[in-house]
Tab-separated table of C-alpha atoms in Angstrom:
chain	number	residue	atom	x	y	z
A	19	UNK	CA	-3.120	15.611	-13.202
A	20	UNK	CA	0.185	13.555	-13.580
A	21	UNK	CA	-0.718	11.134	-10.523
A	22	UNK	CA	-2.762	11.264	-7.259
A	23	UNK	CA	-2.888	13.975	-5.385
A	24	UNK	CA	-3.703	14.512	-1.573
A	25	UNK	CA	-4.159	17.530	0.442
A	26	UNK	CA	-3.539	18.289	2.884
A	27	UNK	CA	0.000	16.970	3.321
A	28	UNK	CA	-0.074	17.194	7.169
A	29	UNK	CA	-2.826	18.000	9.580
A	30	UNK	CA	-2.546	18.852	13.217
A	31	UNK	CA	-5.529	18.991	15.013
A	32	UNK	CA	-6.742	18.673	18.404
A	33	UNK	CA	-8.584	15.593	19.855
A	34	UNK	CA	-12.420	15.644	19.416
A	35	UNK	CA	-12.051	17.969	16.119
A	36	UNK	CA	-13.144	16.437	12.985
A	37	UNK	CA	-10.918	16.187	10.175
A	38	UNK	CA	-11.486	15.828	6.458
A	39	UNK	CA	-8.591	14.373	3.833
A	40	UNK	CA	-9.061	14.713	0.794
A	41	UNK	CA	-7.645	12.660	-2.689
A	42	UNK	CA	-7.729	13.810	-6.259
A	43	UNK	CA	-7.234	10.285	-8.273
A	44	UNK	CA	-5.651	9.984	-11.820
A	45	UNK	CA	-7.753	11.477	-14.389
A	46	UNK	CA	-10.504	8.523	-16.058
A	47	UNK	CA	-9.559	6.240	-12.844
A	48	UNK	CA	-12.732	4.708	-11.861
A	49	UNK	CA	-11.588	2.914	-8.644
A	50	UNK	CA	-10.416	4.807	-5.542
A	51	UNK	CA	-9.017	3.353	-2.281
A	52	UNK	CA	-8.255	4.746	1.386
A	53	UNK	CA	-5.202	3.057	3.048
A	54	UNK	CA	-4.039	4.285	6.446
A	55	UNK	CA	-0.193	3.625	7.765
A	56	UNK	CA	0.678	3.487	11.385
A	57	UNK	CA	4.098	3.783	13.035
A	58	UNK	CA	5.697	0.649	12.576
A	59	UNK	CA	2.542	-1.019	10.920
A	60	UNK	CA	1.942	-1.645	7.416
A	61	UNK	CA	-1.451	-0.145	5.784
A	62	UNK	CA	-4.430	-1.110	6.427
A	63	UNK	CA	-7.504	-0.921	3.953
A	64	UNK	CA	-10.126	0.995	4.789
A	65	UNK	CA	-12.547	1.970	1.957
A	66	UNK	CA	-12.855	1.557	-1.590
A	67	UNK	CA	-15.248	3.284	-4.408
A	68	UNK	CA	-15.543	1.705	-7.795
A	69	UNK	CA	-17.550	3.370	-9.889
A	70	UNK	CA	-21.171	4.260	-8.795
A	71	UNK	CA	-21.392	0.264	-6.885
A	72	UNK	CA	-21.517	0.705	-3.121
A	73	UNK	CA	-18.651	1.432	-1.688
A	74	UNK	CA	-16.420	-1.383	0.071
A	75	UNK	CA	-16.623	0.426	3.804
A	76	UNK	CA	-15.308	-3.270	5.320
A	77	UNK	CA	-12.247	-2.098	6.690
A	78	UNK	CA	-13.513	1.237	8.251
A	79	UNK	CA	-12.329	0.700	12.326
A	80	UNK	CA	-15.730	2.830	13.363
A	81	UNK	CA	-18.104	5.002	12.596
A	82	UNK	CA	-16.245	8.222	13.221
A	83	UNK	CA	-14.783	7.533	9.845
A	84	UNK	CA	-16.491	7.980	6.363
A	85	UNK	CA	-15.837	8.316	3.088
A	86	UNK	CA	-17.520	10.088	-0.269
A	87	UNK	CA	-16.898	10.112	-3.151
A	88	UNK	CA	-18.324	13.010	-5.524
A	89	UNK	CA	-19.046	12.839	-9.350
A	90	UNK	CA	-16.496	9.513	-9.422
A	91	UNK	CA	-13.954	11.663	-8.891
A	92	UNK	CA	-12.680	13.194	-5.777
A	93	UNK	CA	-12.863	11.794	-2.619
A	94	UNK	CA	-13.016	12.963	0.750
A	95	UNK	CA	-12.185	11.022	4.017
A	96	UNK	CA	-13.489	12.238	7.107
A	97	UNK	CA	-12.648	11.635	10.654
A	98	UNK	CA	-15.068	12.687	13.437
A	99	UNK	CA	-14.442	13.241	17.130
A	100	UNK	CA	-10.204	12.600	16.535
A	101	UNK	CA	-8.389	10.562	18.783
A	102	UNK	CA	-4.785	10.053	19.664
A	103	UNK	CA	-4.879	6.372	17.988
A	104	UNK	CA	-6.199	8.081	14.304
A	105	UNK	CA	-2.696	9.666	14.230
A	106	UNK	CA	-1.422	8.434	11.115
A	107	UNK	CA	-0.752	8.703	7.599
A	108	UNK	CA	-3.734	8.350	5.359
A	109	UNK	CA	-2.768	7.015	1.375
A	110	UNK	CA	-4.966	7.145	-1.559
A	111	UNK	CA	-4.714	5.154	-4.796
A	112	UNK	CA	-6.800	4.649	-7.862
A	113	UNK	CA	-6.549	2.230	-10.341
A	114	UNK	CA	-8.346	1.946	-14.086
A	115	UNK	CA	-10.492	-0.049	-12.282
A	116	UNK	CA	-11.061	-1.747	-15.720
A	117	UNK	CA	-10.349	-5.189	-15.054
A	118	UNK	CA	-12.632	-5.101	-12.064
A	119	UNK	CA	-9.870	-7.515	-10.230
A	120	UNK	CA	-6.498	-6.258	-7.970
A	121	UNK	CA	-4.466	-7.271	-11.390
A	122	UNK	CA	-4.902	-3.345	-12.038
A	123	UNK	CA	-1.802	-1.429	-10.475
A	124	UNK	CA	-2.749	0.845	-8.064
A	125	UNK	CA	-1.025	4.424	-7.985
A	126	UNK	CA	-0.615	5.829	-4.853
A	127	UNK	CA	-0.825	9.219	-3.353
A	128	UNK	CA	1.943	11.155	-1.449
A	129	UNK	CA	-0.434	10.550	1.976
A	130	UNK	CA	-1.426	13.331	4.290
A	131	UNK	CA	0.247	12.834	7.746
A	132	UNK	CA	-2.417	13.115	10.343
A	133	UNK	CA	-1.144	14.514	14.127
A	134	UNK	CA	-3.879	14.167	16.575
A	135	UNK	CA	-2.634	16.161	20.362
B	11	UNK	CA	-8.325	-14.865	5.869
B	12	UNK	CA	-5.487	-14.029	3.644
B	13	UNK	CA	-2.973	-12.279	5.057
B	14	UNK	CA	0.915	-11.423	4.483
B	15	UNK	CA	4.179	-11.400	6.679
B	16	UNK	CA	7.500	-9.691	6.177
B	17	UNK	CA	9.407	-11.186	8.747
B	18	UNK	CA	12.655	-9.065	8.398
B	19	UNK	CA	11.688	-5.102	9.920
B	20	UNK	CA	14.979	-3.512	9.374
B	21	UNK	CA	17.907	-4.898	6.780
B	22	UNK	CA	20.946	-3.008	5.901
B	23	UNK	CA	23.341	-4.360	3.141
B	24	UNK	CA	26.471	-2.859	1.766
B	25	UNK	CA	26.377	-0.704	-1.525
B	26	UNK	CA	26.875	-3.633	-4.886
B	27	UNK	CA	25.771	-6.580	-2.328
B	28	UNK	CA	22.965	-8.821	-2.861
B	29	UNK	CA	19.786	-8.062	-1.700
B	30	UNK	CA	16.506	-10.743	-0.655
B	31	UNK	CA	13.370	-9.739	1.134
B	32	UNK	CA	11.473	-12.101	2.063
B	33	UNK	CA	7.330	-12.576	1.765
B	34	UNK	CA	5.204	-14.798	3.078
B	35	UNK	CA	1.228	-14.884	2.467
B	36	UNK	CA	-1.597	-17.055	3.663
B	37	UNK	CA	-4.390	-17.887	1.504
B	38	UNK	CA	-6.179	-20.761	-0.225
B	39	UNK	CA	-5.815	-20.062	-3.847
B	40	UNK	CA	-4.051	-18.778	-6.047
B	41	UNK	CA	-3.126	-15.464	-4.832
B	42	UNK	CA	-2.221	-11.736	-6.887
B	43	UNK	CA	1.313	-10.605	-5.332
B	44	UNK	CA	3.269	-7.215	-5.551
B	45	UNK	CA	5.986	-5.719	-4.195
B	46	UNK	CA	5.720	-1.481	-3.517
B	47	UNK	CA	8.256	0.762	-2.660
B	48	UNK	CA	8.056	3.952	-0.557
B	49	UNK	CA	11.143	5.685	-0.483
B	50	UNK	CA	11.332	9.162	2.497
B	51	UNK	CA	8.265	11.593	1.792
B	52	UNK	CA	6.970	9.620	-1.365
B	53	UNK	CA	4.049	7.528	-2.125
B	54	UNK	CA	3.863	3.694	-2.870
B	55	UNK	CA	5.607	2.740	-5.909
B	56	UNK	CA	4.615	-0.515	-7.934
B	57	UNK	CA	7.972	-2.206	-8.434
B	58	UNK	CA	6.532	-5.606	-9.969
B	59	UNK	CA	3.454	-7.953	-9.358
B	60	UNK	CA	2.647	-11.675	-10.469
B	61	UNK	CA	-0.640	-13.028	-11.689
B	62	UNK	CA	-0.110	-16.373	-13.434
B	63	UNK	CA	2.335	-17.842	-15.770
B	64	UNK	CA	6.296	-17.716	-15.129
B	65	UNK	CA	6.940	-18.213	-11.712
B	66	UNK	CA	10.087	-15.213	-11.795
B	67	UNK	CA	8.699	-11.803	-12.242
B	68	UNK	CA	10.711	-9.058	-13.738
B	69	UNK	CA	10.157	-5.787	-12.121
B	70	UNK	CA	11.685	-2.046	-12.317
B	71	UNK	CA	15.054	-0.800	-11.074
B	72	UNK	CA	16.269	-3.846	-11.625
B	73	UNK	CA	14.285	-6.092	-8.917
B	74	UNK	CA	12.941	-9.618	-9.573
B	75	UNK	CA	10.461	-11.620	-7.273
B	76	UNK	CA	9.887	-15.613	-7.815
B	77	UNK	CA	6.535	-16.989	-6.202
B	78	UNK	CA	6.998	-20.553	-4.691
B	79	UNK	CA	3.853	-22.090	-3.979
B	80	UNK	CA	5.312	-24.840	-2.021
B	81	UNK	CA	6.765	-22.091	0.281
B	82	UNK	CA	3.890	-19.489	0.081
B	83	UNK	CA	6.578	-17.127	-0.590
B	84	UNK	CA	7.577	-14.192	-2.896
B	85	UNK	CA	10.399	-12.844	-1.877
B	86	UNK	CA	12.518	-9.942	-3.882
B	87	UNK	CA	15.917	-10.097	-5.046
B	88	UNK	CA	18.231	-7.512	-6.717
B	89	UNK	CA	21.742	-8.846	-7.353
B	90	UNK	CA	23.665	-5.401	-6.734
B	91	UNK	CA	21.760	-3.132	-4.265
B	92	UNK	CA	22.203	0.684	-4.978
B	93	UNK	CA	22.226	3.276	-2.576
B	94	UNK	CA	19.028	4.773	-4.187
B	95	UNK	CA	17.763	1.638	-3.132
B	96	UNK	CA	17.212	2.810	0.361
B	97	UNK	CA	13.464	2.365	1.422
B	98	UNK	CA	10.846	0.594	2.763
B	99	UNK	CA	9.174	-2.388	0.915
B	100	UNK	CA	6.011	-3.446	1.241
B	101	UNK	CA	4.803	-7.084	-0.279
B	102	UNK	CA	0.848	-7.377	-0.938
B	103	UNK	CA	-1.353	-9.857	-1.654
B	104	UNK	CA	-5.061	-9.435	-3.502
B	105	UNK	CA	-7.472	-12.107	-4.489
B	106	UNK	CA	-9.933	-12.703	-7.587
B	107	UNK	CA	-12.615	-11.887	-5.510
B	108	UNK	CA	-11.957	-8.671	-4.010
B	109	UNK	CA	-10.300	-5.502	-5.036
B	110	UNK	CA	-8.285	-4.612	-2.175
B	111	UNK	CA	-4.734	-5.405	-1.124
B	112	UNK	CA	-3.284	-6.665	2.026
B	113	UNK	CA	-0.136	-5.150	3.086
B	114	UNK	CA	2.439	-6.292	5.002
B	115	UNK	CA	4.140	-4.490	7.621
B	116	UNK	CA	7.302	-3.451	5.357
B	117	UNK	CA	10.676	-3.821	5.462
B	118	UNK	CA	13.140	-1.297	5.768
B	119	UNK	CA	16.239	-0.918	3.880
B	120	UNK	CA	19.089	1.028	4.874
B	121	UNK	CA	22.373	0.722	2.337
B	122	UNK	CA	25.676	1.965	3.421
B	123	UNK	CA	28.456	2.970	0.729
């Protein structure tokens, strides 16, 4: 497509339900990334795929949260066991991933609005 | 660590005033800045980003960013704000090393005709 894509754009869910998130990146984009905005907090990194290297999990907050990444394309983020605090928005970008260095704009996502009761 | 401060949350200017937002990082080297917009309901929006070379960065919609390295600051500056202007702005910083940015908490802008 024309740009990154997310879906859903908002998720309610109950606490202790898992979640998943998922990010379609620009076409021939070989670097993905998971951001995640809280109220009145600016985003915070949490994963990022380039290519088939291991992904950069560094800024996952815990282990209820993972990340895939299938055929280099699509990604899904996944939230286990939801709590109040994971009530955010979740952003993807990608990026040509060419240069191999944060010089290569990253195009962002719409976000998908996560609502945990 | 490297790490980025926006130390104005909330700014409202007049329609055809000046606008600065100010950006302050932390790190050792020589860092990659940006500047990203997010206007209501959209996604980030690259408005300009400096590597190397000329210290005054040209950007879209008419927004410019200088880095001072005395000041470890890049701050953004449009000389006649728009009302389509109102959004939140978000200064980054990324590193040679590393592929991911830091954000900074964002500024909001709110224009009034």
């Amino acid at each position: 497509g024309a740009g990154v894509s997310q879906s859903p754009s908002n998720k309610v869910t109950e606490k202790g339900k898992d979640v998943e998130l998922r990010c379609d990146p620009i076409s021939g984009h070989t670097a993905l990334y998971w951001y995640r905005q809280s109220l009145g907090q600016g985003l915070e990194f949490l994963i990022y795929f380039q290519g088939n290297s291991a992904p950069d999990k560094s800024g996952l907050p815990s282990d209820r949260f993972s990340a895939e990444r299938t055929g280099g394309s699509v990604s899904t983020l996944t939230i286990q066991r939801t709590q109040q605090e994971d009530s955010a928005v979740y952003l993807c970008a990608s990026s040509s991933g060419l240069a191999g260095v944060p010089t290569d704009t990253q195009y962002f996502g719409p976000g998908t609005r996560l609502t945990v009761l | 660590a490297q790490s980025v401060t926006q130390p104005d949350i909330h700014i409202t200017v007049s329609e055809g005033a000046s606008l600065e937002l100010r950006c302050n990082y932390s790190y050792g080297a020589t860092p990659y800045l940006f500047w990203y917009v997010q206007s209501p309901g959209q996604g980030l929006q690259l408005l300009l980003k400096y590597f190397s070379g000329d210290t005054l960065v040209q950007g879209i919609k008419g927004f410019e960013a200088e880095f001072k390295r005395s000041q470890s600051s890049f701050n953004l500056r449009k000389p006649s704000v728009h009302w389509s202007d109102a959004a939140e702005y978000f200064c980054a910083v990324g590193t040679y090393n590393t592929d991911k940015l830091i954000f900074g908490t964002g500024t909001r802008l709110q224009v009034f005709p």
